[in-house]
Short mmCIF file of C-alpha atoms in Angstrom, two decimals:
data_model
loop_
_atom_site.label_atom_id
_atom_site.label_comp_id
_atom_site.label_asym_id
_atom_site.label_seq_id
_atom_site.Cartn_x
_atom_site.Cartn_y
_atom_site.Cartn_z
CA MET F 30 -44.82 21.37 45.88
CA GLN F 31 -43.89 17.82 46.66
CA VAL F 32 -41.96 17.25 49.88
CA VAL F 33 -39.21 14.67 49.62
CA ARG F 34 -38.93 12.53 52.73
CA ILE F 35 -35.61 10.93 53.54
CA ASP F 36 -35.62 7.43 54.89
CA PRO F 37 -34.83 7.43 58.68
CA PHE F 38 -32.16 4.79 58.02
CA PHE F 39 -30.22 7.17 55.78
CA LYS F 40 -30.60 9.95 58.36
CA ARG F 41 -29.04 7.74 61.03
CA LEU F 42 -26.36 6.58 58.61
CA PHE F 43 -25.50 10.17 57.74
CA ALA F 44 -25.31 11.10 61.43
CA VAL F 45 -23.02 8.14 62.20
CA VAL F 46 -20.75 8.95 59.25
CA ALA F 47 -20.61 12.64 60.22
CA ILE F 48 -19.72 11.76 63.83
CA GLY F 49 -17.07 9.30 62.62
CA ILE F 50 -15.49 11.89 60.30
CA GLY F 51 -15.56 14.46 63.10
CA LEU F 52 -13.81 12.12 65.55
CA TRP F 53 -11.24 11.22 62.89
CA LEU F 54 -10.50 14.90 62.25
CA ILE F 55 -10.15 15.51 65.98
CA TYR F 56 -7.70 12.62 66.18
CA LEU F 57 -5.62 14.11 63.36
CA LEU F 58 -5.68 17.53 65.04
CA ILE F 59 -4.65 16.31 68.51
CA PRO F 60 -1.18 17.98 68.27
CA VAL F 61 -2.93 21.27 67.48
CA ILE F 62 -5.71 20.85 70.05
CA LEU F 63 -3.44 19.94 72.99
CA PRO F 64 -1.88 23.44 73.42
CA PHE F 65 -5.36 25.02 73.35
CA LEU F 66 -6.68 22.45 75.82
CA THR F 67 -3.69 22.99 78.12
CA ALA F 68 -4.15 26.76 77.92
CA PHE F 69 -7.87 26.45 78.70
CA ILE F 70 -7.16 24.30 81.78
CA LEU F 71 -4.53 26.78 83.01
CA ALA F 72 -6.93 29.67 82.42
CA TYR F 73 -9.63 27.84 84.38
CA LEU F 74 -7.22 27.36 87.30
CA LEU F 75 -5.93 30.95 87.27
CA ASN F 76 -9.24 32.70 86.63
CA PRO F 77 -10.34 32.93 90.32
CA ILE F 78 -7.14 34.84 91.20
CA VAL F 79 -7.37 37.04 88.11
CA ALA F 80 -11.05 37.77 88.80
CA ARG F 81 -10.29 38.98 92.35
CA LEU F 82 -7.51 41.28 91.16
CA ALA F 83 -9.68 42.53 88.29
CA ARG F 84 -12.05 44.09 90.84
CA ILE F 85 -9.48 46.79 91.63
CA MET F 86 -7.53 47.06 88.35
CA PRO F 87 -7.88 46.37 84.61
CA ARG F 88 -8.13 42.70 83.78
CA TRP F 89 -5.10 42.72 81.48
CA LEU F 90 -2.99 44.17 84.29
CA SER F 91 -4.21 41.54 86.76
CA ILE F 92 -3.22 38.80 84.29
CA LEU F 93 0.26 40.28 83.92
CA ILE F 94 0.63 40.48 87.71
CA VAL F 95 -0.35 36.81 88.07
CA TYR F 96 2.13 35.85 85.33
CA THR F 97 4.89 37.88 87.04
CA ALA F 98 4.15 36.29 90.41
CA ILE F 99 4.32 32.80 88.90
CA ILE F 100 7.65 33.53 87.16
CA LEU F 101 9.15 35.03 90.32
CA GLY F 102 7.89 32.10 92.38
CA PHE F 103 9.50 29.56 90.05
CA GLY F 104 12.68 31.65 89.99
CA VAL F 105 12.94 31.72 93.78
CA LEU F 106 12.17 28.01 93.96
CA LEU F 107 14.88 27.15 91.42
CA TRP F 108 17.37 29.51 93.09
CA TRP F 109 16.84 27.64 96.35
CA LEU F 110 16.40 24.15 94.92
CA LEU F 111 19.08 23.83 92.23
CA PRO F 112 22.15 24.13 94.51
CA THR F 113 20.63 21.64 96.95
CA LEU F 114 19.64 19.33 94.11
CA TRP F 115 23.13 19.52 92.59
CA THR F 116 24.74 18.69 95.94
CA GLN F 117 22.47 15.72 96.46
CA ILE F 118 23.02 14.46 92.90
CA GLU F 119 26.76 14.56 93.58
CA SER F 120 26.14 12.57 96.76
CA ALA F 121 24.05 10.07 94.79
CA TRP F 122 26.87 9.70 92.26
CA LYS F 123 29.28 8.85 95.09
CA TYR F 124 26.95 6.04 96.19
CA PHE F 125 27.76 3.94 93.13
CA PRO F 126 31.15 2.67 94.43
CA ARG F 127 29.46 1.98 97.78
CA LEU F 128 26.85 -0.10 95.99
CA VAL F 129 29.53 -2.15 94.26
CA GLU F 130 31.39 -2.59 97.56
CA TRP F 131 28.18 -3.61 99.33
CA TYR F 132 27.45 -6.13 96.61
CA ASN F 133 30.95 -7.64 96.84
CA SER F 134 31.13 -7.73 100.65
CA ASP F 135 27.56 -8.62 101.60
CA ILE F 136 25.28 -9.78 98.78
CA ARG F 137 27.86 -11.83 96.88
CA VAL F 138 29.21 -13.52 100.01
CA TRP F 139 25.75 -14.35 101.32
CA VAL F 140 24.51 -15.76 97.99
CA ASN F 141 27.68 -17.82 97.43
CA ASP F 142 27.54 -19.26 100.97
CA ASN F 143 23.82 -20.07 100.97
CA SER F 144 23.13 -21.17 97.40
CA ARG F 145 24.64 -22.96 94.45
CA PHE F 146 25.24 -19.72 92.59
CA ASN F 147 28.73 -18.33 92.32
CA LEU F 148 28.40 -14.58 91.75
CA PRO F 149 31.44 -12.80 90.28
CA VAL F 150 33.28 -9.91 91.86
CA LEU F 151 32.38 -6.51 90.41
CA GLU F 152 34.58 -3.47 89.99
CA SER F 153 33.36 0.07 89.40
CA GLN F 154 35.58 0.56 86.35
CA ILE F 155 34.36 -2.67 84.76
CA VAL F 156 30.72 -1.68 85.29
CA SER F 157 31.36 1.77 83.76
CA ASP F 158 33.16 0.26 80.74
CA THR F 159 30.31 -2.21 80.29
CA LEU F 160 27.76 0.62 80.33
CA VAL F 161 29.72 2.62 77.73
CA GLU F 162 30.07 -0.48 75.54
CA TYR F 163 26.32 -1.12 75.78
CA LEU F 164 25.56 2.46 74.70
CA ASN F 165 27.97 2.23 71.79
CA LYS F 166 26.50 -1.07 70.65
CA ASN F 167 22.80 -0.24 70.97
CA TYR F 168 22.66 3.50 70.30
CA ASN F 169 25.57 3.96 67.84
CA VAL F 170 27.12 6.60 70.05
CA ALA F 171 30.50 5.91 68.45
CA ASP F 172 29.11 6.59 64.99
CA ALA F 173 29.71 10.33 64.44
CA GLN F 174 27.06 10.64 61.74
CA SER F 175 24.39 8.93 63.83
CA PHE F 176 25.39 11.01 66.82
CA LEU F 177 25.08 14.26 64.83
CA MET F 178 21.68 13.19 63.48
CA TYR F 179 20.58 12.42 67.02
CA ILE F 180 21.70 15.89 68.18
CA MET F 181 19.87 17.55 65.26
CA ASN F 182 16.66 15.61 65.91
CA SER F 183 16.91 16.45 69.59
CA GLY F 184 17.42 20.10 68.66
CA LEU F 185 14.29 20.10 66.51
CA THR F 186 12.36 18.50 69.35
CA VAL F 187 13.63 21.14 71.74
CA ILE F 188 12.61 23.90 69.28
CA ASN F 189 9.11 22.43 68.94
CA ASN F 190 8.72 22.10 72.70
CA THR F 191 10.05 25.62 73.20
CA GLY F 192 7.45 26.85 70.72
CA LEU F 193 4.72 25.16 72.75
CA VAL F 194 6.10 26.66 75.97
CA VAL F 195 5.83 30.10 74.40
CA LEU F 196 2.44 29.45 72.75
CA VAL F 197 0.61 28.11 75.81
CA PRO F 198 1.06 31.27 77.97
CA ILE F 199 -0.11 33.43 75.05
CA LEU F 200 -3.22 31.28 74.55
CA THR F 201 -3.83 31.28 78.29
CA PHE F 202 -3.69 35.09 78.29
CA TYR F 203 -6.37 35.32 75.60
CA PHE F 204 -8.56 32.76 77.37
CA LEU F 205 -8.27 34.73 80.62
CA PHE F 206 -8.77 38.14 79.00
CA ASN F 207 -12.10 37.17 77.39
CA TRP F 208 -13.19 34.66 80.01
CA ASN F 209 -16.39 36.41 81.12
CA GLU F 210 -17.49 37.27 77.58
CA ARG F 211 -16.89 33.67 76.50
CA LEU F 212 -18.99 32.37 79.41
CA GLN F 213 -21.84 34.71 78.45
CA THR F 214 -21.64 33.47 74.86
CA TRP F 215 -21.88 29.87 76.00
CA LYS F 216 -24.82 30.68 78.30
CA ALA F 217 -26.65 32.40 75.47
CA ALA F 218 -26.20 29.31 73.28
CA LEU F 219 -27.96 27.04 75.80
CA PRO F 220 -31.58 26.02 75.14
CA ALA F 221 -33.95 28.18 77.18
CA THR F 222 -35.85 25.22 78.67
CA SER F 223 -32.69 23.57 80.05
CA SER F 224 -30.30 26.47 80.62
CA LYS F 225 -31.07 26.87 84.34
CA LYS F 226 -30.39 23.20 85.08
CA ILE F 227 -27.26 23.08 82.91
CA ILE F 228 -25.83 26.16 84.67
CA GLU F 229 -26.62 24.63 88.07
CA ILE F 230 -24.78 21.41 87.14
CA ALA F 231 -21.84 23.40 85.74
CA ARG F 232 -21.56 25.42 88.95
CA ASP F 233 -21.65 22.27 91.10
CA CYS F 234 -18.88 20.74 88.95
CA ASP F 235 -16.86 23.95 89.27
CA LYS F 236 -17.23 23.96 93.07
CA ALA F 237 -16.22 20.29 93.33
CA LEU F 238 -13.16 20.76 91.08
CA MET F 239 -11.95 23.93 92.82
CA ALA F 240 -12.40 22.44 96.28
CA PHE F 241 -10.52 19.33 95.21
CA ILE F 242 -7.65 21.26 93.56
CA LYS F 243 -7.13 23.63 96.50
CA GLY F 244 -7.26 20.82 99.04
CA GLN F 245 -5.00 18.56 96.99
CA LEU F 246 -2.35 21.26 96.56
CA LEU F 247 -2.23 21.79 100.32
CA VAL F 248 -2.02 18.04 100.88
CA MET F 249 0.88 17.76 98.42
CA ILE F 250 2.83 20.61 100.04
CA LEU F 251 2.29 19.50 103.64
CA LEU F 252 2.91 15.83 102.86
CA GLY F 253 6.16 16.72 101.08
CA VAL F 254 7.24 18.67 104.17
CA VAL F 255 6.36 15.72 106.44
CA TYR F 256 8.36 13.25 104.33
CA ALA F 257 11.34 15.60 103.85
CA VAL F 258 11.63 16.55 107.53
CA GLN F 259 11.47 12.93 108.68
CA LEU F 260 14.05 11.71 106.16
CA GLN F 261 16.39 14.61 106.97
CA LEU F 262 16.12 13.84 110.70
CA ILE F 263 16.96 10.20 109.98
CA GLY F 264 20.10 11.43 108.22
CA LEU F 265 19.30 10.41 104.66
CA GLU F 266 21.36 12.70 102.44
CA LEU F 267 18.81 12.55 99.60
CA GLY F 268 15.92 12.98 102.03
CA LEU F 269 15.00 16.51 100.96
CA ILE F 270 14.60 15.81 97.26
CA ILE F 271 12.93 12.41 97.82
CA GLY F 272 10.44 13.94 100.26
CA MET F 273 9.56 16.75 97.87
CA VAL F 274 9.12 14.37 94.92
CA ALA F 275 6.95 12.06 97.05
CA GLY F 276 4.77 15.02 98.07
CA ILE F 277 4.33 16.22 94.47
CA ALA F 278 3.63 12.69 93.21
CA SER F 279 0.93 12.25 95.89
CA PHE F 280 -1.41 14.09 93.49
CA VAL F 281 -1.99 10.56 92.21
CA PRO F 282 -3.17 8.45 95.17
CA TYR F 283 -0.54 5.96 96.40
CA LEU F 284 1.93 6.98 93.66
CA GLY F 285 3.84 9.39 95.89
CA PHE F 286 4.10 6.80 98.64
CA GLY F 287 5.32 4.13 96.20
CA ILE F 288 7.90 6.31 94.43
CA GLY F 289 9.17 7.88 97.65
CA PHE F 290 9.39 4.61 99.57
CA ILE F 291 11.30 2.78 96.83
CA ALA F 292 13.67 5.72 96.20
CA ALA F 293 14.31 6.24 99.93
CA MET F 294 14.99 2.54 100.54
CA ILE F 295 17.45 2.38 97.63
CA ALA F 296 19.19 5.56 98.82
CA GLY F 297 19.25 4.13 102.34
CA LEU F 298 20.86 0.91 101.11
CA PHE F 299 23.52 2.94 99.28
CA GLN F 300 24.22 5.18 102.27
CA PHE F 301 23.77 2.90 105.30
CA GLY F 302 24.20 -0.55 103.78
CA MET F 303 22.30 -3.35 105.52
CA ASP F 304 21.64 -1.25 108.63
CA TRP F 305 18.24 -2.56 109.64
CA LEU F 306 17.68 0.24 112.17
CA GLN F 307 18.11 2.99 109.57
CA LEU F 308 16.09 1.11 106.97
CA GLY F 309 13.37 0.52 109.53
CA LEU F 310 13.31 4.23 110.37
CA ILE F 311 12.91 5.07 106.67
CA ALA F 312 10.03 2.61 106.32
CA GLY F 313 8.49 4.01 109.50
CA ALA F 314 8.73 7.56 108.11
CA PHE F 315 6.59 6.58 105.14
CA MET F 316 4.13 4.75 107.36
CA VAL F 317 3.79 7.92 109.42
CA GLY F 318 3.37 9.94 106.21
CA GLN F 319 0.58 7.64 105.02
CA ALA F 320 -1.15 7.90 108.41
CA VAL F 321 -0.87 11.71 108.39
CA GLU F 322 -2.22 11.85 104.82
CA GLY F 323 -5.08 9.41 105.38
CA TYR F 324 -6.23 10.44 108.86
CA ILE F 325 -5.31 14.14 109.14
CA LEU F 326 -4.59 15.94 105.86
CA GLN F 327 -7.20 14.42 103.56
CA PRO F 328 -10.10 14.50 106.07
CA LEU F 329 -9.32 18.12 107.05
CA LEU F 330 -8.37 19.56 103.66
CA LEU F 331 -10.36 17.37 101.25
CA GLY F 332 -12.97 15.69 103.39
CA ASP F 333 -16.02 14.72 101.38
CA LYS F 334 -15.51 17.42 98.75
CA ILE F 335 -15.40 14.92 95.90
CA GLY F 336 -17.83 12.56 97.65
CA LEU F 337 -15.97 9.35 96.79
CA SER F 338 -15.29 6.47 99.14
CA PRO F 339 -11.77 4.96 99.31
CA LEU F 340 -12.97 1.99 97.21
CA TRP F 341 -14.14 4.28 94.41
CA VAL F 342 -10.91 6.29 94.63
CA ILE F 343 -8.84 3.13 94.08
CA PHE F 344 -11.16 1.99 91.28
CA ALA F 345 -10.99 5.42 89.58
CA VAL F 346 -7.18 5.50 89.69
CA LEU F 347 -6.85 1.95 88.35
CA ALA F 348 -9.44 2.59 85.63
CA GLY F 349 -7.69 5.79 84.58
CA ALA F 350 -4.32 4.03 84.45
CA SER F 351 -5.80 1.21 82.39
CA LEU F 352 -7.45 3.56 79.87
CA LEU F 353 -4.90 6.40 79.53
CA GLY F 354 -1.81 5.31 81.42
CA PHE F 355 -0.09 7.91 83.62
CA VAL F 356 -2.25 10.74 82.25
CA GLY F 357 -5.31 8.71 83.21
CA MET F 358 -4.01 8.41 86.77
CA LEU F 359 -3.54 12.18 86.93
CA ILE F 360 -7.06 13.05 85.77
CA ALA F 361 -8.85 10.12 87.43
CA LEU F 362 -10.00 11.93 90.58
CA PRO F 363 -11.01 15.27 88.97
CA VAL F 364 -12.99 13.39 86.31
CA SER F 365 -14.51 11.20 89.03
CA ALA F 366 -15.56 14.33 90.93
CA ILE F 367 -17.39 15.60 87.83
CA ILE F 368 -18.99 12.20 87.20
CA ASN F 369 -20.12 12.13 90.83
CA VAL F 370 -21.83 15.51 90.44
CA LEU F 371 -23.53 14.38 87.23
CA PHE F 372 -24.66 11.17 88.92
CA ARG F 373 -26.16 13.09 91.86
CA HIS F 374 -28.20 15.26 89.50
CA ALA F 375 -29.25 12.26 87.42
CA TYR F 376 -30.32 10.38 90.56
CA ALA F 377 -32.29 13.42 91.78
CA ALA F 378 -34.05 13.58 88.41
CA TYR F 379 -34.79 9.86 88.64
CA GLN F 380 -36.35 10.34 92.09
CA ASN F 381 -38.79 12.84 90.57
CA THR F 382 -40.03 10.39 87.93
CA ASP F 383 -43.42 8.69 88.13
CA TRP F 384 -41.68 5.33 87.85
CA TYR F 385 -39.70 5.93 91.07
CA LYS F 386 -42.73 7.32 92.91
CA GLY F 387 -44.88 4.38 91.79
CA ARG F 388 -47.52 6.47 90.05
CA LYS F 389 -47.31 4.34 86.92
CA GLN F 390 -46.77 0.65 86.49
CA TYR F 391 -44.24 -0.40 83.86
CA LYS F 392 -44.02 -3.97 82.70
CA LEU F 393 -40.41 -4.83 81.91
CA PHE F 394 -41.27 -8.37 80.88
CA GLU F 395 -44.45 -9.41 79.16
#
């Protein structure tokens, strides 16, 4: 029987084409894959809690208890937050006339007296009418048919998003329920010669990610409290919500500080006008927050858990933002933690090579 040998070139070409088709199919299926990916990430985050509860009760019951605790927690948070948020939004809405008055009495006078510009006087009603006219002109709000189509499209979007909101918890439940069996299946699929090392690397990545997530959550909560308490003591009416948002946004390095500082300064200008003492206190509050985060919270709660220097942290965030935008900034540090673990294992393997130990001489250039 004659054996037909395929040219290596065609083998490589077939592999490249197959990979290309696979990537193209994945790209087309991104809307379908995203809910499953989101559910898997949520299951990974919730599994440690579910696993502890599953020691004393059935696993399905532990999952339901975790779900109930999350729903009750969000309910209590909204019950406490929404009235406060509504009050502060009303206060923010009242700042608009103050902004117009500050512009007319301070900014306009100063610019007209110290430059060649002659800024006009603004009135709140004129600004509101201008805004409505802009919306009518650019978004066809006055066109009833266009407005109805916009409402219908928005309704379809809401229905789709609601479907995802319902689908993700269901998928998360199934991931959690069969988590251990799925892990055993994946372990059994590993090649016998490399399974021990692969499992070791996976465990190191898991430890780095969990340590980072737990520490980062504590940093976010405590930093939000630090910002909110300081701004409330200063007397900033929007201090509570700005402090909380700054704390949550601190999951991305320097983003929470930037958003909180800009929002607090704008709110301070609306509320206090050009009161340099109050504005200086607001700026000082964020300087204190940065010092607390950099010298107390992160060293104590995160420390060297991800093993990255400040330079690499900044580079990772900027690289993530450049590649994937805001999502890239969110995942930059967790991905960097995994890459750091992989690099450590690769470097350890390199140190065991004959080339590193000098047992063999390799000529790079003839």
